[in-house]
Short mmCIF file of C-alpha atoms in Angstrom, two decimals:
data_model
loop_
_atom_site.label_atom_id
_atom_site.label_comp_id
_atom_site.label_asym_id
_atom_site.label_seq_id
_atom_site.Cartn_x
_atom_site.Cartn_y
_atom_site.Cartn_z
CA UNK A 539 111.03 74.64 99.59
CA UNK A 540 112.85 77.60 100.13
CA UNK A 541 115.81 77.47 102.08
CA UNK A 542 118.41 79.98 103.54
CA UNK A 543 121.89 80.61 103.06
CA UNK A 544 122.27 77.59 105.94
CA UNK A 545 120.04 75.00 103.81
CA UNK A 546 117.22 75.78 106.88
CA UNK A 547 113.61 76.09 105.28
CA UNK A 548 112.38 79.39 105.66
CA UNK A 549 108.57 80.01 106.19
CA UNK A 550 106.51 82.25 105.50
CA UNK A 551 105.75 85.16 107.88
CA UNK A 552 109.34 84.24 109.83
CA UNK A 553 111.98 86.71 110.45
CA UNK A 554 115.20 86.75 108.31
CA UNK A 555 118.44 88.74 107.93
CA UNK A 556 119.88 89.66 104.82
CA UNK A 557 123.62 88.88 105.20
CA UNK A 558 125.21 91.59 102.87
CA UNK A 559 123.67 94.70 105.18
CA UNK A 560 122.11 92.92 108.20
CA UNK A 561 118.52 94.25 107.06
CA UNK A 562 115.93 92.27 109.23
CA UNK A 563 112.21 91.77 108.02
CA UNK A 564 109.57 89.29 107.77
CA UNK A 565 109.09 87.10 105.17
CA UNK A 566 105.76 88.04 103.40
CA UNK A 567 105.86 86.34 100.23
CA UNK A 568 108.22 83.84 98.34
CA UNK A 569 108.47 82.70 94.62
CA UNK A 570 111.08 80.85 92.44
CA UNK A 571 111.76 82.17 89.26
CA UNK A 572 114.27 80.11 86.96
CA UNK A 573 115.23 77.74 89.93
CA UNK A 574 116.49 80.80 92.05
CA UNK A 575 114.13 81.27 95.27
CA UNK A 576 113.02 84.73 96.13
CA UNK A 577 111.61 85.93 99.50
CA UNK A 578 109.97 89.51 100.04
CA UNK A 579 110.65 91.50 103.06
CA UNK A 580 108.07 93.53 104.88
CA UNK A 581 110.44 96.40 106.21
CA UNK A 582 111.90 97.27 102.65
CA UNK A 583 109.14 95.71 100.23
CA UNK A 584 112.20 94.28 98.13
CA UNK A 585 112.76 90.86 97.04
CA UNK A 586 116.14 88.97 98.54
CA UNK A 587 117.80 85.70 97.02
CA UNK A 588 117.11 83.44 99.51
CA UNK A 589 120.48 81.79 99.72
CA UNK A 590 121.57 85.32 100.81
CA UNK A 591 119.12 85.76 104.02
CA UNK A 592 119.35 83.62 107.11
CA UNK A 593 116.63 82.72 109.29
CA UNK A 594 116.55 84.06 112.70
CA UNK A 595 115.43 82.88 116.25
CA UNK A 596 113.56 84.59 118.70
CA UNK A 597 116.76 84.93 120.76
CA UNK A 598 118.45 86.70 117.27
CA UNK A 599 115.57 89.28 116.73
CA UNK A 600 116.42 92.57 118.62
CA UNK A 601 113.89 95.41 119.36
CA UNK A 602 113.88 97.96 116.15
CA UNK A 603 112.57 101.58 115.97
CA UNK A 604 113.15 101.53 111.90
CA UNK A 605 110.08 102.75 110.46
CA UNK A 606 108.36 103.96 113.57
CA UNK A 607 107.08 107.36 114.20
CA UNK A 608 108.85 109.06 117.11
CA UNK A 609 107.66 112.26 119.03
CA UNK A 610 109.94 114.92 118.00
CA UNK A 611 110.72 118.00 119.78
CA UNK A 612 111.03 120.91 118.05
CA UNK A 613 112.41 123.44 120.70
CA UNK A 614 115.02 120.71 121.25
CA UNK A 615 116.05 120.83 117.52
CA UNK A 616 116.22 124.87 117.88
CA UNK A 617 118.49 124.58 120.74
CA UNK A 618 120.88 122.24 119.21
CA UNK A 619 120.90 124.20 116.19
CA UNK A 620 122.02 127.48 118.11
CA UNK A 621 125.05 125.45 119.15
CA UNK A 622 126.53 125.53 115.91
CA UNK A 623 125.95 129.36 114.87
CA UNK A 624 128.94 130.14 117.07
CA UNK A 625 131.04 127.70 115.33
CA UNK A 626 133.94 129.54 113.35
CA UNK A 627 135.13 127.73 110.28
CA UNK A 628 138.59 129.03 109.14
CA UNK A 629 140.33 127.96 105.75
CA UNK A 630 143.72 128.21 107.83
CA UNK A 631 142.88 125.17 109.85
CA UNK A 632 145.72 122.99 110.51
CA UNK A 633 146.59 120.05 107.72
CA UNK A 634 147.00 116.52 108.19
CA UNK A 635 150.68 115.37 108.41
CA UNK A 636 151.33 114.75 104.98
#
């Protein structure tokens, strides 16, 4: 039985959060090596120690656009780039108060 940081059993296909970085993903695989339990997350395709993740409830899961393709407006990006062309960078800019 693979358990999370709170000693709650982690089922396959459940959503978990890696406590150090906040990475959220679905558990796609599990393994035990040298008495250490590991879970593999779909978002990163990486293995995480099960004791460093926490099982999420439905209410904890927020909609995320990570990894999803979004439509990009090239003309909007070009317009924003033009805003930076008029920037004047001076080596004599004010310094911090130190």
